Tab-separated table of C-alpha atoms in Angstrom:
chain	number	residue	atom	x	y	z
A	132	UNK	CA	-184.026	98.954	-153.349
A	133	UNK	CA	-183.131	98.303	-149.945
A	134	UNK	CA	-183.960	100.461	-147.530
A	135	UNK	CA	-183.265	100.921	-143.951
A	136	UNK	CA	-184.240	103.548	-141.272
A	137	UNK	CA	-182.366	103.952	-138.085
A	138	UNK	CA	-181.612	106.930	-135.889
A	139	UNK	CA	-178.961	109.616	-134.469
A	140	UNK	CA	-176.433	107.811	-132.531
A	141	UNK	CA	-178.264	104.254	-133.500
A	142	UNK	CA	-176.697	101.398	-135.240
A	143	UNK	CA	-177.654	98.855	-137.560
A	144	UNK	CA	-176.003	95.429	-137.248
A	145	UNK	CA	-175.018	93.402	-140.670
A	146	UNK	CA	-177.375	91.043	-142.391
A	147	UNK	CA	-179.924	90.134	-144.248
A	148	UNK	CA	-183.023	90.611	-142.462
A	149	UNK	CA	-185.114	93.457	-142.142
A	150	UNK	CA	-183.683	95.309	-139.783
A	151	UNK	CA	-180.449	94.631	-140.871
A	152	UNK	CA	-178.556	95.862	-143.746
A	153	UNK	CA	-176.166	93.654	-145.726
A	154	UNK	CA	-172.081	94.237	-145.817
A	155	UNK	CA	-171.156	95.062	-148.836
A	156	UNK	CA	-174.178	97.984	-148.994
A	157	UNK	CA	-172.988	99.043	-145.681
A	158	UNK	CA	-169.312	99.484	-147.399
A	159	UNK	CA	-170.725	101.470	-149.657
A	160	UNK	CA	-172.607	103.761	-147.722
A	161	UNK	CA	-169.745	103.842	-145.315
A	162	UNK	CA	-167.317	105.126	-148.192
A	163	UNK	CA	-169.969	107.610	-149.229
A	164	UNK	CA	-170.069	109.151	-145.927
A	165	UNK	CA	-166.226	109.419	-145.499
A	166	UNK	CA	-166.931	112.059	-148.524
A	167	UNK	CA	-169.079	114.211	-146.673
A	168	UNK	CA	-167.549	117.599	-145.431
A	169	UNK	CA	-168.985	116.485	-141.883
A	170	UNK	CA	-166.570	113.263	-141.748
A	171	UNK	CA	-164.218	114.571	-140.113
A	172	UNK	CA	-160.512	114.206	-139.822
A	173	UNK	CA	-161.366	110.163	-138.829
A	174	UNK	CA	-163.975	110.152	-142.142
A	175	UNK	CA	-166.246	108.913	-139.269
A	176	UNK	CA	-168.781	111.939	-138.375
A	177	UNK	CA	-171.442	110.446	-140.056
A	178	UNK	CA	-171.122	107.071	-140.176
A	179	UNK	CA	-168.997	104.651	-137.803
A	180	UNK	CA	-168.250	101.812	-139.515
A	181	UNK	CA	-167.629	99.049	-137.034
A	182	UNK	CA	-166.715	95.267	-137.238
A	183	UNK	CA	-170.471	94.020	-136.756
A	184	UNK	CA	-172.543	97.151	-138.340
A	185	UNK	CA	-173.217	101.058	-138.941
A	186	UNK	CA	-173.702	103.495	-136.387
A	187	UNK	CA	-174.863	106.661	-137.557
A	188	UNK	CA	-173.739	109.824	-135.574
A	189	UNK	CA	-175.133	113.652	-135.241
A	190	UNK	CA	-175.988	113.827	-138.889
A	191	UNK	CA	-179.164	113.176	-140.591
A	192	UNK	CA	-180.372	112.405	-144.250
A	193	UNK	CA	-180.313	110.131	-146.633
A	194	UNK	CA	-176.736	108.277	-147.935
A	195	UNK	CA	-177.770	106.242	-151.102
A	196	UNK	CA	-176.263	103.984	-153.595
A	197	UNK	CA	-177.069	101.911	-156.311
A	198	UNK	CA	-179.641	99.668	-154.668
A	199	UNK	CA	-179.716	100.841	-151.359
A	200	UNK	CA	-180.891	103.984	-149.394
A	201	UNK	CA	-179.682	104.662	-145.367
A	202	UNK	CA	-182.281	107.374	-143.912
A	203	UNK	CA	-181.032	108.825	-140.261
A	204	UNK	CA	-183.439	110.320	-138.594
A	205	UNK	CA	-183.076	113.022	-135.545
A	206	UNK	CA	-184.328	112.134	-132.478
A	207	UNK	CA	-187.310	114.881	-132.136
A	208	UNK	CA	-189.566	114.014	-128.928
A	209	UNK	CA	-192.064	115.898	-126.882
A	210	UNK	CA	-192.691	116.796	-123.837
A	211	UNK	CA	-193.668	113.455	-122.090
A	212	UNK	CA	-193.768	111.631	-125.175
A	213	UNK	CA	-192.110	107.849	-125.839
A	214	UNK	CA	-191.848	105.363	-128.568
A	215	UNK	CA	-192.668	107.827	-131.374
A	216	UNK	CA	-192.688	106.651	-135.002
A	217	UNK	CA	-190.334	107.231	-137.879
A	218	UNK	CA	-193.196	108.867	-139.635
A	219	UNK	CA	-193.806	111.256	-137.028
A	220	UNK	CA	-189.691	112.160	-137.039
A	221	UNK	CA	-189.789	112.272	-140.575
A	222	UNK	CA	-192.450	115.253	-140.946
A	223	UNK	CA	-190.601	117.209	-137.544
A	224	UNK	CA	-187.176	117.027	-139.759
A	225	UNK	CA	-189.381	118.191	-143.025
A	226	UNK	CA	-190.740	120.806	-140.663
A	227	UNK	CA	-187.385	122.016	-139.146
A	228	UNK	CA	-186.170	122.332	-143.125
A	229	UNK	CA	-189.089	123.789	-144.082
A	230	UNK	CA	-188.731	126.763	-141.487
A	231	UNK	CA	-184.997	127.114	-141.931
A	232	UNK	CA	-184.383	126.986	-145.611
A	233	UNK	CA	-187.985	128.817	-146.612
A	234	UNK	CA	-189.440	125.911	-148.339
A	235	UNK	CA	-192.819	125.437	-149.701
A	236	UNK	CA	-194.315	122.664	-147.571
A	237	UNK	CA	-197.838	123.488	-146.933
A	238	UNK	CA	-199.397	121.596	-144.332
A	239	UNK	CA	-202.097	119.977	-146.926
A	240	UNK	CA	-199.033	119.127	-149.340
A	241	UNK	CA	-197.457	117.511	-146.098
A	242	UNK	CA	-200.147	115.010	-145.766
A	243	UNK	CA	-200.603	113.386	-149.450
A	244	UNK	CA	-196.385	112.695	-149.762
A	245	UNK	CA	-196.662	109.282	-148.465
A	246	UNK	CA	-194.479	109.245	-145.063
A	247	UNK	CA	-194.746	106.223	-144.303
A	248	UNK	CA	-193.437	104.822	-147.926
A	249	UNK	CA	-190.701	107.006	-148.589
A	250	UNK	CA	-187.369	108.310	-147.333
A	251	UNK	CA	-186.707	112.336	-146.097
A	252	UNK	CA	-185.213	112.222	-149.525
A	253	UNK	CA	-188.025	110.717	-151.745
A	254	UNK	CA	-190.202	112.848	-150.344
A	255	UNK	CA	-188.566	116.094	-151.266
A	256	UNK	CA	-187.454	115.116	-154.390
A	257	UNK	CA	-191.764	113.986	-154.747
A	258	UNK	CA	-192.496	117.958	-153.544
A	259	UNK	CA	-190.209	119.327	-156.187
A	260	UNK	CA	-191.462	117.248	-159.221
A	261	UNK	CA	-194.592	117.919	-158.038
A	262	UNK	CA	-194.391	121.731	-158.196
A	263	UNK	CA	-192.292	122.030	-161.015
A	264	UNK	CA	-194.393	120.015	-163.336
A	265	UNK	CA	-197.028	122.049	-162.159
A	266	UNK	CA	-194.979	125.124	-162.895
A	267	UNK	CA	-194.100	124.631	-166.023
A	268	UNK	CA	-197.622	123.606	-166.947
A	269	UNK	CA	-197.874	127.377	-166.530
A	270	UNK	CA	-195.247	128.218	-168.812
A	271	UNK	CA	-191.383	128.431	-168.849
A	272	UNK	CA	-189.655	131.796	-168.289
A	273	UNK	CA	-187.916	133.118	-170.493
A	274	UNK	CA	-185.765	136.446	-171.356
A	275	UNK	CA	-184.866	138.120	-174.874
A	276	UNK	CA	-181.023	137.088	-175.277
A	277	UNK	CA	-178.803	138.406	-177.879
A	278	UNK	CA	-177.668	136.174	-180.580
A	279	UNK	CA	-175.442	135.572	-183.702
A	280	UNK	CA	-176.276	133.571	-186.661
A	281	UNK	CA	-175.308	134.261	-190.292
A	282	UNK	CA	-178.539	134.069	-192.492
A	283	UNK	CA	-179.770	134.474	-196.152
A	284	UNK	CA	-181.360	137.722	-194.722
A	285	UNK	CA	-180.868	140.209	-192.381
A	286	UNK	CA	-182.578	139.704	-188.927
A	287	UNK	CA	-181.823	142.146	-186.208
A	288	UNK	CA	-178.729	144.044	-187.577
A	289	UNK	CA	-175.511	144.003	-189.403
A	290	UNK	CA	-172.321	142.733	-187.695
A	291	UNK	CA	-170.255	145.068	-189.676
A	292	UNK	CA	-167.112	143.761	-189.054
A	293	UNK	CA	-167.693	140.487	-189.176
A	294	UNK	CA	-170.084	140.600	-192.674
A	295	UNK	CA	-166.494	142.140	-194.672
A	296	UNK	CA	-163.867	139.731	-192.811
A	297	UNK	CA	-165.549	136.503	-192.771
A	298	UNK	CA	-167.792	137.195	-195.704
A	299	UNK	CA	-165.836	139.197	-197.807
A	300	UNK	CA	-165.356	137.021	-200.527
A	301	UNK	CA	-168.886	135.208	-200.500
A	302	UNK	CA	-171.285	137.941	-199.744
A	303	UNK	CA	-174.304	135.285	-200.246
A	304	UNK	CA	-174.678	134.989	-196.569
A	305	UNK	CA	-175.398	138.039	-193.483
A	306	UNK	CA	-173.451	138.371	-190.366
A	307	UNK	CA	-176.778	139.265	-188.359
A	308	UNK	CA	-176.906	140.386	-184.520
A	309	UNK	CA	-180.509	139.933	-182.892
A	310	UNK	CA	-182.525	139.984	-179.827
A	311	UNK	CA	-184.588	136.118	-179.461
A	312	UNK	CA	-187.032	134.669	-176.736
A	313	UNK	CA	-184.784	132.194	-175.459
A	314	UNK	CA	-185.060	129.155	-172.251
A	315	UNK	CA	-181.793	129.171	-171.805
A	316	UNK	CA	-181.444	131.357	-168.773
A	317	UNK	CA	-180.000	131.278	-165.212
A	318	UNK	CA	-183.752	130.485	-163.319
A	319	UNK	CA	-183.624	127.611	-165.850
A	320	UNK	CA	-180.435	125.999	-165.833
A	321	UNK	CA	-180.498	126.033	-161.725
A	322	UNK	CA	-183.648	123.648	-162.293
A	323	UNK	CA	-182.134	121.339	-165.465
A	324	UNK	CA	-179.277	121.315	-162.705
A	325	UNK	CA	-181.515	120.587	-159.659
A	326	UNK	CA	-182.995	117.742	-161.771
A	327	UNK	CA	-180.058	116.221	-163.261
A	328	UNK	CA	-178.889	116.109	-160.027
A	329	UNK	CA	-181.740	114.680	-158.567
A	330	UNK	CA	-181.779	111.849	-161.261
A	331	UNK	CA	-178.885	110.320	-159.553
A	332	UNK	CA	-180.062	110.511	-156.194
A	333	UNK	CA	-183.802	109.250	-156.436
A	334	UNK	CA	-184.324	105.337	-156.330
A	335	UNK	CA	-188.476	105.569	-156.235
A	336	UNK	CA	-189.731	105.159	-159.720
A	337	UNK	CA	-192.472	106.869	-159.449
A	338	UNK	CA	-189.512	109.965	-159.094
A	339	UNK	CA	-187.648	108.397	-161.818
A	340	UNK	CA	-190.837	108.759	-164.447
A	341	UNK	CA	-191.337	112.474	-163.163
A	342	UNK	CA	-187.495	113.324	-163.738
A	343	UNK	CA	-187.281	111.742	-166.899
A	344	UNK	CA	-190.226	113.888	-167.940
A	345	UNK	CA	-189.343	116.809	-166.522
A	346	UNK	CA	-185.468	116.935	-168.099
A	347	UNK	CA	-187.191	116.488	-171.844
A	348	UNK	CA	-188.546	119.761	-170.696
A	349	UNK	CA	-185.637	121.363	-170.381
A	350	UNK	CA	-183.651	119.506	-173.322
A	351	UNK	CA	-182.901	123.009	-174.709
A	352	UNK	CA	-181.540	124.579	-171.400
A	353	UNK	CA	-177.938	124.411	-171.334
A	354	UNK	CA	-176.826	121.719	-168.190
A	355	UNK	CA	-174.637	123.585	-166.108
A	356	UNK	CA	-172.425	122.416	-163.421
A	357	UNK	CA	-173.458	122.784	-160.012
A	358	UNK	CA	-170.823	125.133	-158.936
A	359	UNK	CA	-170.707	127.769	-162.209
A	360	UNK	CA	-174.528	127.942	-161.996
A	361	UNK	CA	-175.093	132.073	-161.634
A	362	UNK	CA	-177.499	132.365	-158.998
A	363	UNK	CA	-176.653	136.065	-158.553
A	364	UNK	CA	-178.169	136.955	-162.658
A	365	UNK	CA	-181.726	135.607	-161.034
A	366	UNK	CA	-184.328	138.091	-160.778
A	367	UNK	CA	-187.425	137.430	-159.354
A	368	UNK	CA	-189.898	139.741	-160.145
A	369	UNK	CA	-194.069	139.843	-160.449
A	370	UNK	CA	-193.700	137.800	-163.587
A	371	UNK	CA	-192.108	134.885	-162.666
A	372	UNK	CA	-192.664	135.121	-158.263
A	373	UNK	CA	-194.177	131.559	-158.484
A	374	UNK	CA	-190.171	130.568	-158.875
A	375	UNK	CA	-189.000	131.571	-155.839
A	376	UNK	CA	-190.470	128.607	-153.458
A	377	UNK	CA	-188.760	126.259	-156.347
A	378	UNK	CA	-185.467	127.778	-156.116
A	379	UNK	CA	-185.087	127.745	-152.559
A	380	UNK	CA	-185.918	123.697	-153.120
A	381	UNK	CA	-183.243	123.544	-156.081
A	382	UNK	CA	-180.503	125.976	-153.540
A	383	UNK	CA	-181.698	122.965	-150.953
A	384	UNK	CA	-180.552	120.399	-153.300
A	385	UNK	CA	-177.696	121.712	-155.217
A	386	UNK	CA	-175.453	123.824	-152.316
A	387	UNK	CA	-172.508	121.782	-150.997
A	388	UNK	CA	-172.650	124.179	-147.903
A	389	UNK	CA	-175.106	122.208	-145.404
A	390	UNK	CA	-174.524	118.743	-147.356
A	391	UNK	CA	-172.470	116.823	-149.276
A	392	UNK	CA	-174.337	116.076	-152.474
A	393	UNK	CA	-171.663	114.089	-154.714
A	394	UNK	CA	-169.402	111.329	-153.862
A	395	UNK	CA	-167.005	112.075	-156.666
A	396	UNK	CA	-165.617	108.833	-157.980
A	397	UNK	CA	-167.955	106.593	-155.579
A	398	UNK	CA	-170.666	105.346	-157.108
A	399	UNK	CA	-173.136	107.367	-154.629
A	400	UNK	CA	-174.654	110.671	-153.239
A	401	UNK	CA	-176.021	111.677	-150.398
A	402	UNK	CA	-178.183	114.426	-148.663
A	403	UNK	CA	-177.393	115.492	-145.243
A	404	UNK	CA	-177.682	118.133	-142.544
A	405	UNK	CA	-175.490	118.114	-139.448
A	406	UNK	CA	-178.259	118.453	-136.516
A	407	UNK	CA	-176.250	120.950	-134.410
A	408	UNK	CA	-176.572	123.732	-137.053
A	409	UNK	CA	-179.826	122.796	-138.042
A	410	UNK	CA	-181.101	123.196	-134.609
A	411	UNK	CA	-179.045	126.527	-134.403
A	412	UNK	CA	-180.528	127.750	-137.976
A	413	UNK	CA	-184.259	126.392	-136.775
A	414	UNK	CA	-184.255	128.138	-133.584
A	415	UNK	CA	-183.030	131.907	-135.329
A	416	UNK	CA	-185.301	131.350	-137.627
A	417	UNK	CA	-188.457	130.737	-135.346
A	418	UNK	CA	-187.108	133.470	-133.186
A	419	UNK	CA	-186.583	136.062	-135.642
A	420	UNK	CA	-190.353	135.760	-136.691
A	421	UNK	CA	-191.383	135.445	-132.907
A	422	UNK	CA	-189.461	138.890	-131.942
A	423	UNK	CA	-191.145	140.675	-135.306
A	424	UNK	CA	-192.569	144.042	-133.941
A	425	UNK	CA	-191.075	143.857	-130.947
A	426	UNK	CA	-188.038	145.878	-131.396
A	427	UNK	CA	-185.502	143.166	-130.961
A	428	UNK	CA	-183.930	141.657	-133.596
A	429	UNK	CA	-181.882	138.406	-133.387
A	430	UNK	CA	-178.176	137.608	-135.611
A	431	UNK	CA	-176.565	134.163	-135.740
A	432	UNK	CA	-172.757	133.704	-135.402
A	433	UNK	CA	-172.267	137.238	-134.714
A	434	UNK	CA	-170.145	139.384	-132.427
A	435	UNK	CA	-166.159	138.442	-133.506
A	436	UNK	CA	-164.717	139.749	-130.496
A	437	UNK	CA	-161.988	138.391	-129.122
A	438	UNK	CA	-160.929	136.698	-126.157
A	439	UNK	CA	-157.281	138.202	-125.916
A	440	UNK	CA	-155.315	141.363	-127.382
A	441	UNK	CA	-151.776	140.851	-128.090
A	442	UNK	CA	-150.968	144.155	-128.066
A	443	UNK	CA	-153.073	145.842	-131.002
A	444	UNK	CA	-153.954	142.117	-132.444
A	445	UNK	CA	-156.691	139.972	-131.149
A	446	UNK	CA	-156.743	136.412	-130.572
A	447	UNK	CA	-159.444	133.675	-130.127
A	448	UNK	CA	-162.395	135.078	-131.887
A	449	UNK	CA	-165.697	134.188	-130.436
A	450	UNK	CA	-168.822	134.035	-132.644
A	451	UNK	CA	-172.254	133.088	-130.555
A	452	UNK	CA	-174.728	131.206	-131.798
A	453	UNK	CA	-177.676	134.026	-131.153
A	454	UNK	CA	-177.343	137.359	-130.623
A	455	UNK	CA	-180.785	139.275	-129.518
A	456	UNK	CA	-180.457	142.987	-129.963
A	457	UNK	CA	-182.514	145.886	-128.760
A	458	UNK	CA	-181.206	148.932	-130.953
A	459	UNK	CA	-177.844	148.797	-130.775
A	460	UNK	CA	-177.310	147.351	-127.337
A	461	UNK	CA	-177.304	143.289	-126.909
A	462	UNK	CA	-179.750	142.492	-124.653
A	463	UNK	CA	-179.492	138.405	-124.548
A	464	UNK	CA	-176.879	135.840	-125.764
A	465	UNK	CA	-178.163	131.869	-126.814
A	466	UNK	CA	-175.927	129.465	-127.137
A	467	UNK	CA	-178.152	126.159	-128.859
A	468	UNK	CA	-176.867	122.988	-128.189
A	469	UNK	CA	-178.203	119.655	-129.757
A	470	UNK	CA	-177.796	117.117	-126.815
A	471	UNK	CA	-180.304	115.620	-124.549
A	472	UNK	CA	-180.708	116.535	-121.053
A	473	UNK	CA	-180.344	114.555	-118.410
A	474	UNK	CA	-183.763	114.106	-115.486
A	475	UNK	CA	-183.002	115.555	-112.803
A	476	UNK	CA	-183.203	112.868	-110.803
A	477	UNK	CA	-180.615	110.759	-112.682
A	478	UNK	CA	-177.868	114.023	-112.240
A	479	UNK	CA	-178.322	117.543	-110.273
A	480	UNK	CA	-176.581	118.863	-113.241
A	481	UNK	CA	-178.711	117.601	-116.181
A	482	UNK	CA	-176.020	116.742	-118.685
A	483	UNK	CA	-174.880	120.066	-118.828
A	484	UNK	CA	-171.560	120.519	-119.546
A	485	UNK	CA	-169.149	122.475	-117.631
A	486	UNK	CA	-167.317	123.468	-120.768
A	487	UNK	CA	-170.791	124.890	-122.178
A	488	UNK	CA	-171.290	126.905	-118.355
A	489	UNK	CA	-167.465	128.179	-119.019
A	490	UNK	CA	-168.151	129.501	-122.523
A	491	UNK	CA	-171.680	131.582	-121.718
A	492	UNK	CA	-169.974	133.509	-118.657
A	493	UNK	CA	-167.136	134.572	-120.971
A	494	UNK	CA	-169.939	135.234	-123.853
A	495	UNK	CA	-171.497	137.505	-121.514
A	496	UNK	CA	-168.199	139.365	-120.199
A	497	UNK	CA	-166.846	139.842	-123.306
A	498	UNK	CA	-170.260	141.026	-124.614
A	499	UNK	CA	-171.490	143.279	-121.604
A	500	UNK	CA	-174.451	141.027	-121.813
A	501	UNK	CA	-175.831	139.985	-117.921
A	502	UNK	CA	-178.268	137.269	-119.710
A	503	UNK	CA	-177.034	134.175	-121.466
A	504	UNK	CA	-179.146	130.821	-122.032
A	505	UNK	CA	-178.204	127.731	-123.009
A	506	UNK	CA	-181.347	126.187	-124.964
A	507	UNK	CA	-181.520	122.819	-125.957
A	508	UNK	CA	-184.534	120.710	-127.435
A	509	UNK	CA	-186.740	119.076	-125.173
A	510	UNK	CA	-187.218	115.438	-124.783
A	511	UNK	CA	-189.653	112.580	-124.220
A	512	UNK	CA	-187.560	111.219	-120.795
A	513	UNK	CA	-188.011	114.808	-119.047
A	514	UNK	CA	-191.135	116.478	-117.404
A	515	UNK	CA	-193.932	117.649	-119.942
A	516	UNK	CA	-193.062	121.097	-119.505
A	517	UNK	CA	-189.855	122.945	-121.447
A	518	UNK	CA	-187.313	123.363	-118.739
A	519	UNK	CA	-186.532	127.395	-117.605
A	520	UNK	CA	-183.795	126.876	-114.806
A	521	UNK	CA	-182.332	130.055	-113.707
A	522	UNK	CA	-178.720	130.322	-111.976
A	523	UNK	CA	-177.017	133.387	-110.456
A	524	UNK	CA	-173.002	133.893	-111.828
A	525	UNK	CA	-170.593	133.948	-109.497
A	526	UNK	CA	-172.988	134.997	-106.302
A	527	UNK	CA	-176.310	134.602	-104.957
A	528	UNK	CA	-178.434	137.455	-105.857
A	529	UNK	CA	-176.137	138.576	-108.850
A	530	UNK	CA	-177.715	140.664	-111.668
A	531	UNK	CA	-175.697	138.420	-113.742
A	532	UNK	CA	-177.591	135.106	-115.141
A	533	UNK	CA	-177.591	132.098	-117.055
A	534	UNK	CA	-180.793	130.269	-117.926
A	535	UNK	CA	-180.559	126.634	-118.912
A	536	UNK	CA	-183.771	125.986	-121.025
A	537	UNK	CA	-185.220	123.337	-123.375
A	538	UNK	CA	-187.529	123.961	-126.247
A	539	UNK	CA	-190.235	121.588	-127.439
A	540	UNK	CA	-190.178	121.251	-131.062
A	541	UNK	CA	-192.931	118.994	-131.075
A	542	UNK	CA	-195.695	121.741	-130.566
A	543	UNK	CA	-197.522	123.941	-133.450
A	544	UNK	CA	-195.168	126.807	-134.951
A	545	UNK	CA	-197.288	128.845	-133.193
A	546	UNK	CA	-196.940	127.204	-129.690
A	547	UNK	CA	-193.075	127.287	-130.372
A	548	UNK	CA	-192.843	131.606	-131.246
A	549	UNK	CA	-194.741	131.636	-128.237
A	550	UNK	CA	-192.805	130.071	-126.022
A	551	UNK	CA	-189.279	131.039	-127.608
A	552	UNK	CA	-190.720	134.620	-127.201
A	553	UNK	CA	-191.757	134.355	-123.626
A	554	UNK	CA	-188.185	132.729	-123.162
A	555	UNK	CA	-186.837	136.278	-124.160
A	556	UNK	CA	-189.217	138.013	-122.296
A	557	UNK	CA	-188.579	136.369	-119.039
A	558	UNK	CA	-185.273	136.541	-119.562
A	559	UNK	CA	-184.630	140.048	-119.847
A	560	UNK	CA	-187.280	141.346	-117.758
A	561	UNK	CA	-186.863	139.274	-114.964
A	562	UNK	CA	-183.031	138.890	-115.272
A	563	UNK	CA	-182.463	140.114	-111.789
A	564	UNK	CA	-185.410	137.709	-110.103
A	565	UNK	CA	-186.764	134.096	-109.936
A	566	UNK	CA	-187.469	132.867	-113.452
A	567	UNK	CA	-190.181	129.670	-113.012
A	568	UNK	CA	-187.104	127.927	-110.890
A	569	UNK	CA	-185.047	128.384	-107.707
A	570	UNK	CA	-181.823	131.043	-107.479
A	571	UNK	CA	-178.665	129.138	-108.038
A	572	UNK	CA	-174.856	129.992	-107.848
A	573	UNK	CA	-172.607	128.955	-110.623
A	574	UNK	CA	-169.137	129.446	-109.862
């Protein structure tokens, strides 16, 4: 098995060396990448398939073909950090996934997964297999389901219609209808579908062995295609509460909303995440927890107000990334950007796009919100402390403010919640005064 790891926007050359990838394998990986929902019109939204190598873009995860896995990690650095290892980046990516998708990844489990030996995909599969094995040992959930069968003795109740039509001339059997305890329920069908899909994705021998054992356990459960699974029939109560975490993991593997996990007729699979979307979702979940009990609530991709009206018809509908509300009032709008800001010494604007500034100013006007925030990930090339830079909009000393800020993804979860909570407090309380920076003017 050939395993290679690169980082977003990095290139890997063709070749047979440890830091290269055979061209035939690269062609197969690129073909799988082109089937992704993130591939875009040109088919290179995940991987750029060049003459001399492959180049990753803003999508991370794992692309797998028979005999080869390519892992793409995001550049998640803390303030003042440099030369961060793949192991650390892998840990931080899985932490973001755990927070965003409510995955059952505790600190103790994270230290036992073998970060250096496996890719993100294999680590998540190993965690799923371990938790599912433990759960089935405690007992697979079963429900009473209605069955129909033709038996020599009555069981349950007699199906009179079928008895006197099918067995009218041969009454040696009885048409019975009865309830029987069965494992063939929606929850188990989801678990079997996840095991089946992961059996095709995994390349690690330990994971393959665990998945084969789990396949035998679920042999009596119907093999339902992922797009036909009845998630709505799954009811979690006190009798099966321990399956909640496993259900979150299974949903991550089976859902096509955030990744493409099948390449159709192409022999290969992928587990991919668009970093723009993941960063936004992670900030939304972390900020929601940070503001719990404060009277503020956070909504993502809401608003839906139109920029223009043609008579009574709205045009160009808007969807701000995050809206912070206090009651019915919109208190703050946050737009997340998975981009690397540049140090001020290199660029006075620090790489902030003029289009992004215009977009935030439009949001402030449309939603009657005087405080808007552009939020970027912090990284090692910036000063250690997160950026908090306030700008007055349109004129000096204006009540309307735009704050450019960064968030350090390398901190503990508690530190990150405190940092985001402080950002919101500062943006609201000191909206018309200085906020950790000089007063600028945006025109």
